[in-house]
Short mmCIF file of C-alpha atoms and ligand atoms in Angstrom, two decimals:
data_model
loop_
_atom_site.label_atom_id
_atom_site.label_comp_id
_atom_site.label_asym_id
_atom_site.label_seq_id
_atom_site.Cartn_x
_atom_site.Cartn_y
_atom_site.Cartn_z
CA UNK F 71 249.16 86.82 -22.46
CA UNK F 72 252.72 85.11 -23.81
CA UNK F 73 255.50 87.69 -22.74
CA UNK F 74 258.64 87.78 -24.81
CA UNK F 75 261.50 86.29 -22.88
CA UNK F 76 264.10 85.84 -25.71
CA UNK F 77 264.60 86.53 -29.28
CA UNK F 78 267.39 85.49 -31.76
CA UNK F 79 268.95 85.41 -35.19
CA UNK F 80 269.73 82.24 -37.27
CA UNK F 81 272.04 82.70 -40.30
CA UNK F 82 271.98 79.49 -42.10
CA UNK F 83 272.91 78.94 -46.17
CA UNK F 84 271.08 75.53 -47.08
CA UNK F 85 272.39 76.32 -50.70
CA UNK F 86 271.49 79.93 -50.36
CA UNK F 87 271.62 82.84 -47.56
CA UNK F 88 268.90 83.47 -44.89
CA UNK F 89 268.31 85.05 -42.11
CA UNK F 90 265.80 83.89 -39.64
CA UNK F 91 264.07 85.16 -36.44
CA UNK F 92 262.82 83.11 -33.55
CA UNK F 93 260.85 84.71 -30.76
CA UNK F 94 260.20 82.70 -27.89
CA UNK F 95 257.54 83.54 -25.15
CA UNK F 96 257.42 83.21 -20.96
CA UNK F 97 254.54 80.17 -22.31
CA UNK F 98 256.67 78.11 -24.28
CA UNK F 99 255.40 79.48 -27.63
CA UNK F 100 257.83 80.49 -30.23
CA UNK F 101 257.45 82.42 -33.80
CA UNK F 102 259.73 82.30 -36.95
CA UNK F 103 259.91 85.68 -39.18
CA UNK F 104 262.14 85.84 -42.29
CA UNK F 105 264.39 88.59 -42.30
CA UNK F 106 266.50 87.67 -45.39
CA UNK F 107 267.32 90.94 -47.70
CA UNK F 108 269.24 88.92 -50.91
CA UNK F 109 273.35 90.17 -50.88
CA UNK F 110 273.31 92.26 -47.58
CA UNK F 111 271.89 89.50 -45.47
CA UNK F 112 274.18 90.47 -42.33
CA UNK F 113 273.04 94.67 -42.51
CA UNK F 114 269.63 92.93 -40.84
CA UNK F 115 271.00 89.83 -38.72
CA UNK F 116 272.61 93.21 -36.94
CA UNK F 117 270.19 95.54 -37.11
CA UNK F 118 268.12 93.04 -35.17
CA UNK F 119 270.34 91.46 -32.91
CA UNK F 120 272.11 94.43 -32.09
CA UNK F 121 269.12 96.97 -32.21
CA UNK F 122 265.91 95.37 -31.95
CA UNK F 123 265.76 91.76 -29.84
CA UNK F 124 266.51 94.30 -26.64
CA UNK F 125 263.42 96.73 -27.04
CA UNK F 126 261.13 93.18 -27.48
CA UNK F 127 262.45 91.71 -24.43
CA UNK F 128 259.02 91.77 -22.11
CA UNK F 129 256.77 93.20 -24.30
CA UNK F 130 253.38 91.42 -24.21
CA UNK F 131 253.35 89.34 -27.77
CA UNK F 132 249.80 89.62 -28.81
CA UNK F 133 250.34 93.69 -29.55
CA UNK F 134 251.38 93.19 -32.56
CA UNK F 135 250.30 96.41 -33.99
CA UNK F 136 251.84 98.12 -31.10
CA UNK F 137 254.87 96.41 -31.71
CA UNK F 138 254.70 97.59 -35.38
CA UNK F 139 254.04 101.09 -34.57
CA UNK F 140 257.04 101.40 -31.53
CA UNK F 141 259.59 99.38 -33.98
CA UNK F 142 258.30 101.87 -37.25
CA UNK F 143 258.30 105.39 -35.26
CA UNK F 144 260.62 104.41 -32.33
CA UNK F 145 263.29 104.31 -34.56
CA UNK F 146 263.12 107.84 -35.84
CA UNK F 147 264.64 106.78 -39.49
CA UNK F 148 261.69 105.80 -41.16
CA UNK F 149 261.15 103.05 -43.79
CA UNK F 150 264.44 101.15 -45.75
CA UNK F 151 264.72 98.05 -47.09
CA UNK F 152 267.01 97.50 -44.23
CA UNK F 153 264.71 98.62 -41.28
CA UNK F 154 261.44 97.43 -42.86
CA UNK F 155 262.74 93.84 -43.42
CA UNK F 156 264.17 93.34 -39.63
CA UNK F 157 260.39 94.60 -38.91
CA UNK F 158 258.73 92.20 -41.01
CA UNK F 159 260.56 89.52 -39.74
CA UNK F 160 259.18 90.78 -36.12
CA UNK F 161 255.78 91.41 -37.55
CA UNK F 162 255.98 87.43 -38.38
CA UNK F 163 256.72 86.35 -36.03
CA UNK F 164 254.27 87.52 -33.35
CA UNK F 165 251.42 86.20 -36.35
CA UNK F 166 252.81 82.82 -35.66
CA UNK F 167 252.95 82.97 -31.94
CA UNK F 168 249.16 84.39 -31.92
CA UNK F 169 247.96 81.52 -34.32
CA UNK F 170 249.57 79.04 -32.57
CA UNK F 171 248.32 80.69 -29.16
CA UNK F 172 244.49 80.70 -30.93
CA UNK F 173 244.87 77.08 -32.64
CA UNK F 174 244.31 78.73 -35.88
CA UNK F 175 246.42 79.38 -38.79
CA UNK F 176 247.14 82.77 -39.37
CA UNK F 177 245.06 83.38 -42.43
CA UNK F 178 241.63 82.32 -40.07
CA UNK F 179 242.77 85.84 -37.91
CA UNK F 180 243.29 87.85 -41.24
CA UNK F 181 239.64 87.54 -41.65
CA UNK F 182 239.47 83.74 -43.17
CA UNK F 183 240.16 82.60 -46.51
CA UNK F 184 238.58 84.27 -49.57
CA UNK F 185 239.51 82.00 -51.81
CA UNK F 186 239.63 78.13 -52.02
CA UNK F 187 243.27 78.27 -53.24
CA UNK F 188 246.42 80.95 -54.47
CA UNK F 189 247.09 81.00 -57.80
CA UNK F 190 250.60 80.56 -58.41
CA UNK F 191 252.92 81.97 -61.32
CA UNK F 192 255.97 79.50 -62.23
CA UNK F 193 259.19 80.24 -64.15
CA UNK F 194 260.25 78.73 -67.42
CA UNK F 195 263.13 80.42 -68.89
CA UNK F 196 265.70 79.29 -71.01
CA UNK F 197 268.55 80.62 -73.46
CA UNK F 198 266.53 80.28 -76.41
CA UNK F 199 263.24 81.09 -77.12
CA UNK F 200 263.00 76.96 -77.96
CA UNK F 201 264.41 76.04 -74.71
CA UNK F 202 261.89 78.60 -72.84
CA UNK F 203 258.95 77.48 -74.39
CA UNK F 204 259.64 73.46 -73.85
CA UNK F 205 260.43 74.44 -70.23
CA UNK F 206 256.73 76.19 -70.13
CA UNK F 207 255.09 73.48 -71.91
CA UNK F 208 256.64 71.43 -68.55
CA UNK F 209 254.86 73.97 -66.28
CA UNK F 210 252.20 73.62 -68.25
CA UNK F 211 251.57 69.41 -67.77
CA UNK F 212 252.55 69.85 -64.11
CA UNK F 213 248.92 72.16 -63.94
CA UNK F 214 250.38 75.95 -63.90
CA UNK F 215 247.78 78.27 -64.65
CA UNK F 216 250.69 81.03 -64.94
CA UNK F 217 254.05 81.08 -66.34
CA UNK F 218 256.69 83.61 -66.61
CA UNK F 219 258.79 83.65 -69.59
CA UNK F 220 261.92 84.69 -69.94
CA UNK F 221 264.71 83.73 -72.63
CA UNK F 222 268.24 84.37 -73.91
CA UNK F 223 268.96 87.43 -75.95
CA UNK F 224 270.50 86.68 -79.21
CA UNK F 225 274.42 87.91 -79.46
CA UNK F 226 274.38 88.30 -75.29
CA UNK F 227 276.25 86.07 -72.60
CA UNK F 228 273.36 86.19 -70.03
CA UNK F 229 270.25 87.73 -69.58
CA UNK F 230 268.04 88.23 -66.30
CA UNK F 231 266.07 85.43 -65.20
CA UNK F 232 267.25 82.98 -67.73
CA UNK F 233 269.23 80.48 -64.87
CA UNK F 234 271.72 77.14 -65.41
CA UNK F 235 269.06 75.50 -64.02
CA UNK F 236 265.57 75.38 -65.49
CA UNK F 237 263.77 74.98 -61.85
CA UNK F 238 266.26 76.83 -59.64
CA UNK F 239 266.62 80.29 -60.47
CA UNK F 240 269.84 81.67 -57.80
CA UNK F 241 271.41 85.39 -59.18
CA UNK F 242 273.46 86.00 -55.71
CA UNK F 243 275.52 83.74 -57.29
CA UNK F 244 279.38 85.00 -56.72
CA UNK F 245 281.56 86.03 -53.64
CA UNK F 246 281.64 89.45 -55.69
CA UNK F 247 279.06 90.78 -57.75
CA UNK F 248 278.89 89.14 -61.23
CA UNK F 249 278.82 91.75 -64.55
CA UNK F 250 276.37 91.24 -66.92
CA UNK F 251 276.37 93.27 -69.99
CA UNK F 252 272.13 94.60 -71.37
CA UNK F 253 271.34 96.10 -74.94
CA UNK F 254 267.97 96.95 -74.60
CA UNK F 255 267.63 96.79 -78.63
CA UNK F 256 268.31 93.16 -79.03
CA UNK F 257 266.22 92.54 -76.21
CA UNK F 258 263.26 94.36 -77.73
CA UNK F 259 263.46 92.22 -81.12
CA UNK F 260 263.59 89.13 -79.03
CA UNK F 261 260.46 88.96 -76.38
CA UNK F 262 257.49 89.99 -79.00
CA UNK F 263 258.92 86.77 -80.41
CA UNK F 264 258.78 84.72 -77.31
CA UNK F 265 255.62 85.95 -76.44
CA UNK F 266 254.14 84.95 -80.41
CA UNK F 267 255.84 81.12 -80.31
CA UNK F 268 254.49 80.29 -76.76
CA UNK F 269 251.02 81.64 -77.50
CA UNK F 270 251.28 79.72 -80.56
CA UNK F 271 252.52 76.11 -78.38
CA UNK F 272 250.64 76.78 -75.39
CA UNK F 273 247.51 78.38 -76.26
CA UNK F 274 245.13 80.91 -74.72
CA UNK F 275 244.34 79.43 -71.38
CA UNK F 276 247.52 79.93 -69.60
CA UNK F 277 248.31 83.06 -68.29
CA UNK F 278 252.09 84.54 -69.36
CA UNK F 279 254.40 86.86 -67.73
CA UNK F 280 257.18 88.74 -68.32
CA UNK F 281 259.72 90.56 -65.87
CA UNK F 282 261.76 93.57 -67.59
CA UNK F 283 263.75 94.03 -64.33
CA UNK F 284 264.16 97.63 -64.70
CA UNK F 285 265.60 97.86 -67.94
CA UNK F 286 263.99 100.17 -69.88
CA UNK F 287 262.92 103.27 -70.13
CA UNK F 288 259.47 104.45 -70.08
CA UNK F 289 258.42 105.30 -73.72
CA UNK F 290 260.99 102.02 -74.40
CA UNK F 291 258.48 100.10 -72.07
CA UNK F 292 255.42 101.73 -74.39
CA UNK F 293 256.83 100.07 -77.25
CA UNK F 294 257.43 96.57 -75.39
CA UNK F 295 254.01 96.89 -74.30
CA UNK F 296 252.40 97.28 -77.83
CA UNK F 297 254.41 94.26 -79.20
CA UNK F 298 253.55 92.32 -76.48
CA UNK F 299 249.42 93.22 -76.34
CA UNK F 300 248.27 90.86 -79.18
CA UNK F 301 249.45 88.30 -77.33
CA UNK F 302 247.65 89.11 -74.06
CA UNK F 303 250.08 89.09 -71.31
CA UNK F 304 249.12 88.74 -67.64
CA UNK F 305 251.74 91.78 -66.44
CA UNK F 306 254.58 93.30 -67.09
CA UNK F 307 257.08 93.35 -64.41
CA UNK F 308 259.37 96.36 -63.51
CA UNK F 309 259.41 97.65 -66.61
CA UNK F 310 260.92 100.85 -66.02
CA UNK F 311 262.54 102.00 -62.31
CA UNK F 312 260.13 102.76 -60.17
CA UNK F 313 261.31 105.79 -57.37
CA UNK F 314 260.00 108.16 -59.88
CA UNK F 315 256.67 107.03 -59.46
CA UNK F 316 255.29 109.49 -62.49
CA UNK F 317 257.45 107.50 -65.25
CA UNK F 318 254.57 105.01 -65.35
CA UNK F 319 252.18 107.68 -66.60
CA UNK F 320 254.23 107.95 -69.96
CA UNK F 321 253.89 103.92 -70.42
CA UNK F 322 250.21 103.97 -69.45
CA UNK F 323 249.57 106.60 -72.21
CA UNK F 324 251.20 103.76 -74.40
CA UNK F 325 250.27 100.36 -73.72
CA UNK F 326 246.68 98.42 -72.29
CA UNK F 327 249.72 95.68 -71.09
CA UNK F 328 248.74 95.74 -67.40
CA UNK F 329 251.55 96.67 -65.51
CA UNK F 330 253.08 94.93 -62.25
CA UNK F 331 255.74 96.87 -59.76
CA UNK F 332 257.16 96.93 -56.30
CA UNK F 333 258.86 93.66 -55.36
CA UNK F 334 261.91 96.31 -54.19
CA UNK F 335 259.13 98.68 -52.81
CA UNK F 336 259.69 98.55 -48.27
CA UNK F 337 256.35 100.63 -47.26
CA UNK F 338 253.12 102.20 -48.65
CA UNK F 339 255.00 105.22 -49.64
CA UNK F 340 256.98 103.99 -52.40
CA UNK F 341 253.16 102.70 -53.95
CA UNK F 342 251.03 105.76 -52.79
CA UNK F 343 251.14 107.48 -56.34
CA UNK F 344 251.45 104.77 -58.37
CA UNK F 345 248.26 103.29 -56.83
CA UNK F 346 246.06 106.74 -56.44
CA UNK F 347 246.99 107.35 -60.27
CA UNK F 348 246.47 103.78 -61.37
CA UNK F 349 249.09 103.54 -62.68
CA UNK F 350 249.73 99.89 -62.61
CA UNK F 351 247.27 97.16 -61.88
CA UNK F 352 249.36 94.52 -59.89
CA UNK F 353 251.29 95.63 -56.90
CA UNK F 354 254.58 92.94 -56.22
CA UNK F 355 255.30 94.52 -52.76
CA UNK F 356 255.72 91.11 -50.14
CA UNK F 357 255.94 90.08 -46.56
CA UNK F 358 259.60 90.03 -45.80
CA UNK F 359 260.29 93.68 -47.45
CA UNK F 360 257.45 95.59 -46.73
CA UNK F 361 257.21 95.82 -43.04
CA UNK F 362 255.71 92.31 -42.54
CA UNK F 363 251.96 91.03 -42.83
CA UNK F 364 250.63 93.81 -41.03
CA UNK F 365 251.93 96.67 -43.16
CA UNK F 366 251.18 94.27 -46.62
CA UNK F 367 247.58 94.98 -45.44
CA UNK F 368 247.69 98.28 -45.31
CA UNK F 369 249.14 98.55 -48.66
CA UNK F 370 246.76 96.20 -49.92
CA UNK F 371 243.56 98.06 -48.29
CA UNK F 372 245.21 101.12 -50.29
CA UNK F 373 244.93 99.51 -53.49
CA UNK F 374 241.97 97.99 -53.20
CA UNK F 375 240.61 101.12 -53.54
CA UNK F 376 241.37 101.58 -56.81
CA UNK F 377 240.99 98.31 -58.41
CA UNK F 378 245.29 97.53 -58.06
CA UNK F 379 245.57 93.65 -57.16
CA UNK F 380 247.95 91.95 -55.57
CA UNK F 381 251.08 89.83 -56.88
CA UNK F 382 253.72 89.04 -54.07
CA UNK F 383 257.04 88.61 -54.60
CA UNK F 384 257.85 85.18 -54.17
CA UNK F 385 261.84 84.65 -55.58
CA UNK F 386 263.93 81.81 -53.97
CA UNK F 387 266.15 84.35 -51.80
CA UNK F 388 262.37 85.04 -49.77
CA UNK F 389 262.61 82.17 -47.54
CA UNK F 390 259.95 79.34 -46.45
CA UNK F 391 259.06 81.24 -44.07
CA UNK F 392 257.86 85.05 -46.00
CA UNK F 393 256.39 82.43 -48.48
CA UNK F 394 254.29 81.01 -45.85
CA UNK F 395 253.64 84.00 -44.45
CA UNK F 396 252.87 85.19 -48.19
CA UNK F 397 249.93 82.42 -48.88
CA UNK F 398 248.03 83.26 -45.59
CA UNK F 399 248.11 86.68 -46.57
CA UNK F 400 246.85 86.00 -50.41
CA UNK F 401 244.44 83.80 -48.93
CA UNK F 402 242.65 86.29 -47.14
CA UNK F 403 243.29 89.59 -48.98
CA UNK F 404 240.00 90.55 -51.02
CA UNK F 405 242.10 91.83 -54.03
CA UNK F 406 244.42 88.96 -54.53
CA UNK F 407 245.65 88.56 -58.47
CA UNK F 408 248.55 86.31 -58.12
CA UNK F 409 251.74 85.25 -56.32
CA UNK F 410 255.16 84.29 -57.54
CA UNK F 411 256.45 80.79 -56.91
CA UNK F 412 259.78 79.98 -57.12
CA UNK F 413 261.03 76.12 -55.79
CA UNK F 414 263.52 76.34 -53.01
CA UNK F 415 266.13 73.61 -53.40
CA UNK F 416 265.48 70.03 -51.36
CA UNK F 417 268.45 71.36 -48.86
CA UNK F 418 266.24 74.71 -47.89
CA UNK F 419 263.10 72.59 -47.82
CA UNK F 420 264.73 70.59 -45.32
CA UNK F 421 266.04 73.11 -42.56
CA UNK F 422 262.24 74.86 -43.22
CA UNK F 423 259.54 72.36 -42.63
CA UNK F 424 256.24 73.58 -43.92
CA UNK F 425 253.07 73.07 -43.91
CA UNK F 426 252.34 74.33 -47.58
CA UNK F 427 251.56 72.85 -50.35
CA UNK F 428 251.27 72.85 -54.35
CA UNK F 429 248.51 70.73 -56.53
CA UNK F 430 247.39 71.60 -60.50
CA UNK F 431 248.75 75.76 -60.11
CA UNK F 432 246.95 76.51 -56.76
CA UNK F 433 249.08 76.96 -53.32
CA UNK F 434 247.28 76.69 -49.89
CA UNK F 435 249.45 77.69 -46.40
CA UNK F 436 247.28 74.79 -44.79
CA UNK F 437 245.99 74.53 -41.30
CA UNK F 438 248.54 73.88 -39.31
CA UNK F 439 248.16 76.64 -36.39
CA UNK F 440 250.21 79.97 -37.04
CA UNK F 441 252.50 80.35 -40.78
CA UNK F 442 253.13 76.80 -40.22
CA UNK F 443 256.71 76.47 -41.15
CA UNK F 444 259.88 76.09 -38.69
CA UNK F 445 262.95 76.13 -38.69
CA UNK F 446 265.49 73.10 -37.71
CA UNK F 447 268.05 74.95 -35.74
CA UNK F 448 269.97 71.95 -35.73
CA UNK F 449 270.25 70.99 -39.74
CA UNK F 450 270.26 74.95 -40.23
CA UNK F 451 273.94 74.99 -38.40
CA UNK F 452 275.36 73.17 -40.93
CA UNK F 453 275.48 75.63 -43.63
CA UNK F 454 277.42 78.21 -42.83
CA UNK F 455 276.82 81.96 -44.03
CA UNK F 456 278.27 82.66 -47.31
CA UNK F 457 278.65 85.82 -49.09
CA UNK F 458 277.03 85.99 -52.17
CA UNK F 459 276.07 89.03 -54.22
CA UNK F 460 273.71 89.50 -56.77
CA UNK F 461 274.87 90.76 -60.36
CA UNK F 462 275.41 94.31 -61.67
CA UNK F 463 274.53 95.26 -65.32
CA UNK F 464 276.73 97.23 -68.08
CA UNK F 465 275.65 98.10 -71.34
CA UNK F 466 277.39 96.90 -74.25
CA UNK F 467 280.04 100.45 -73.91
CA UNK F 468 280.50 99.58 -70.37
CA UNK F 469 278.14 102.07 -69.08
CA UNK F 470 276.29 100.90 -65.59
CA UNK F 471 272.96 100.18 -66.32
CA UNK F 472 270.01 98.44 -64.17
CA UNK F 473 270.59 94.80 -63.14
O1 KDG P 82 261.36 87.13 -58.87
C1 KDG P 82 261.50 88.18 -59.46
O2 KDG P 82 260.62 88.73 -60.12
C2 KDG P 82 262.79 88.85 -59.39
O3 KDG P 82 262.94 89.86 -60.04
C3 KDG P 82 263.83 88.23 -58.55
C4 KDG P 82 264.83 89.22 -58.00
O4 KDG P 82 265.79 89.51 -58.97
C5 KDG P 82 265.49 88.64 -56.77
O5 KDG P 82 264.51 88.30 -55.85
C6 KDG P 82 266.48 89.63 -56.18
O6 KDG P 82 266.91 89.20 -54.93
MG1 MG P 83 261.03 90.69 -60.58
#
C-alpha cells in the first residue's frame, strides 16, 4: 500500500491564480488535487500547508474515504468554501495516486463510464446582443451542442459574463476588487431579446443557457423565466441567491424554465432542500469546492433520487486539474446533464499537461491512468502569485448588490 511521505503546495499564475497539491508516496507515486478558491487563493495554500500536509504525513493513501472522513470531522469546523476546497484538493489527489497505482483512469474505479462522451456547454457572450449571437454561431460551427449566452445591457458599462475577450472569460481581474454597477430592469428588457434573435439564427437543436449570477430576486426570476420559456432554455443559472434554499419555491410556482444552482455550494447541505423539494433540476456543485470527487458523489447519489442532474462548474479559475477530475466524474455519474467548459489560456495549458480532450461538443478525461493531468513544477515557477480579486456589484444609487 503507497504511504504518504510528503505533500506540498504550488502557487503558480500562468495568466491566472492557482493553487495546486502534490502528494507523493513511499512508492514513487504522486497525485495532483486543485485547491484554487478564485480571489482568496492563499486562505487554502495555508490552510493546507500549515494545517493539513502534517496530519497526511504516513497515512496509508488508498483510504481515501478515511482520509475524507478524519480531514471533514477531525477538524471540528465543519464545511466552508475554505475547508472543503483544501479537502477536495486532498480527495484528488489520492484518486490519482490509486488510478495510477491500478493502471486505470479514475473514472474505470467510479464504476466505468456511462456514457460514450460529456456534453459540454461553451460561452459566447458579447456586448451586444449582435456580437453574442455571431460569437454563438462560432460555437456553433466548432460542434457545441450547448451555449451560454450572455450579452451587454443597454445604457450599462459591464455586465457579468460578457468578457474583452470572446474565448477567455477572467473576472479576478484587478489588484482590488473592480465595481460594477446592475439595474435589474434594463437587464430584464434585454435577455428575452437575446434569447428570441439566437433562437431565430441558431435554431432549435442547440441547447442555450443563461447565468443570472444572483441578481434577482425570486418573483423577479418568475418573470425572467416566463420571457425566457418560449424559447426553451436549457437552465437558468443562479437566478436568485441561494442560502435561503426556500426562495426557489416562489420561482418554481412561476416558471417551467428548469433551474440550475450551486457552483458556490461546498457540501450536501447547502443542496439538501433544494434537491428533496425539487426545486431545481440541475445541480452546478464541482470537484474543487465541494469536498472533492468523493463528496460530488454523495451529492450526486442525493439527487439522483429525485430526478436533479448534474451540471459542474467548470469556469477558467477551476484549474486543469478539478476539470479533469470533473470529466471522470461526469463520465461515470448515472445522472449526468451537462458540464461547463471554459478554455484555459495556452500559458495554463502549458504548466497543466492533460490528457483531455474536446471533438464536435463532447469532452472525454481519456485513459491515461489516474485524472491524467500534471503539473510542470518547473514552467509553473515562473509565474509568480498575483493578487487578483473578483468584482463587486452596485446598483445604479450605489447600493451593494450581488456580483
Ligand atoms: O462559470 C460560471 O457560471 C460563473 O458564474 C463563473 C464565476 O463567476 C467564477 O467562477 C467565479 O470565480
Ligand atoms: Mg455561474
Amino acid at each position: 500500500m503507497p504511504r504518504i511521505v510528503s505533500a506540498r503546495v504550488i502557487v503558480t499564475c500562468p495568466g491566472r491564480n492557482f493553487v495546486t497539491l502534490r502528494i507523493e508516496c513511499d512508492d514513487g507515486t504522486t497525485g495532483v488535487g486543485d485547491a484554487t478558491l478564485n480571489g482568496r487563493e492563499l486562505s487554502v495554500a495555508s490552510y493546507l500547508a500549515d494545517h493539513v500536509v502534517p496530519l497526511l504525513i504516513g497515512r496509508d493513501a488508498h483510504r481515501i474515504e478515511d482520509i475524507w472522513q478524519y480531514l471533514y470531522r477531525g477538524a471540528y469546523w465543519r464545511r466552508g468554501p475554505v475547508t472543503m476546497t483544501a479537502i477536495a484538493a486532498v480527495d484528488m489527489a489520492l484518486w490519482d495516486i490509486k488510478g495510477k497505482v491500478a493502471g486505470l483512469p479514475v473514472y474505470q474505479l467510479l464504476g466505468g463510464a456511462s456514457r460514450e462522451g460529456v456534453m459540454v456547454y461553451g460561452h459566447a457572450n458579447g456586448a451586444t446582443i449582435d456580437d453574442t449571437i455571431e460569437a454563438a454561431l462560432d460555437y456553433q460551427r466548432q460542434g457545441y451542442k450547448a451555449i451560454r449566452l450572455q450579452c451587454g445591457v443597454p445604457g450599462m458599462a459591464s455586465t457579468y459574463g460578457v468578457s474583452k475577450d470572446r474565448y477567455f472569460y477572467e473576472p479576478a481581474d484587478a489588484d482590488l476588487p473592480s465595481e460594477n454597477v446592475w439595474s435589474t430592469s434594463k437587464y430584464l428588457r434585454v435577455v428575452p431579446e437575446l434569447f428570441e434573435r439566437a433562437r431565430e439564427a441558431l435554431g432549435w437543436d442547440v441547447h442555450l443557457l443563461h447565468d443570472i449570477h444572483h441578481r434577482l430576486t425570486p418573483i423577479e426570476a418568475g418573470r425572467l423565466g416566463k420571457d425566457l420559456e418560449p424559447y426553451r432554455p436549457f437552465w437558468l443559472e443562479d437566478a436568485t441567491p441561494a442560502e435561503n434554499q426556500e426562495a426557489f419555491r416562489l420561482i418554481r410556482q412561476h416558471t417551467t424554465a428548469p433551474l440550475a444552482v450551486g457552483e458556490i455550494f461546498n457540501s450536501i447541505w447547502d443542496a439538501k432542500e433544494l434537491i428533496e423539494n425539487q426545486l431545481i433540476d440541475y445541480i452546478r456543485a464541482t470537484v474543487v469546492h465541494a469536498g472533492g470527487i468523493t463528496h460530488l458523489r454523495r451529492i450526486a447519489a442525493l439527487a439522483d433520487l429525485y430526478q436533479v442532474r448534474t451540471g459542474c462548474h467548470g469556469a477558467t479559475d477551476l484549474s486543469p486539474v478539478c476539470m479533469a477530475a470533473a470529466l471522470h466524474f461526469d463520465l461515470s455519474v448515472p445522472n449526468f446533464g451537462i458540464q461547463e467548459y471554459m478554455r484555459h489560456t495556452a500559458e495554463t495549458d502549458a504548466v497543466f499537461p492533460h490528457a483531455y480532450t474536446f471533438s464536435d461538443g463532447m469532452m472525454h478525461p481519456g485513459d491515461a491512468p489516474g485524472l491524467g493531468v500534471d503539473i510542470d513544477e518547473e514552467l509553473a515557477k515562473g509565474y509568480e502569485y498575483r493578487r487578483a480579486y473578483l468584482p463587486v456589484n452596485r446598483l445604479e444609487d450605489g447600493t451593494l448588490w450581488n456580483w
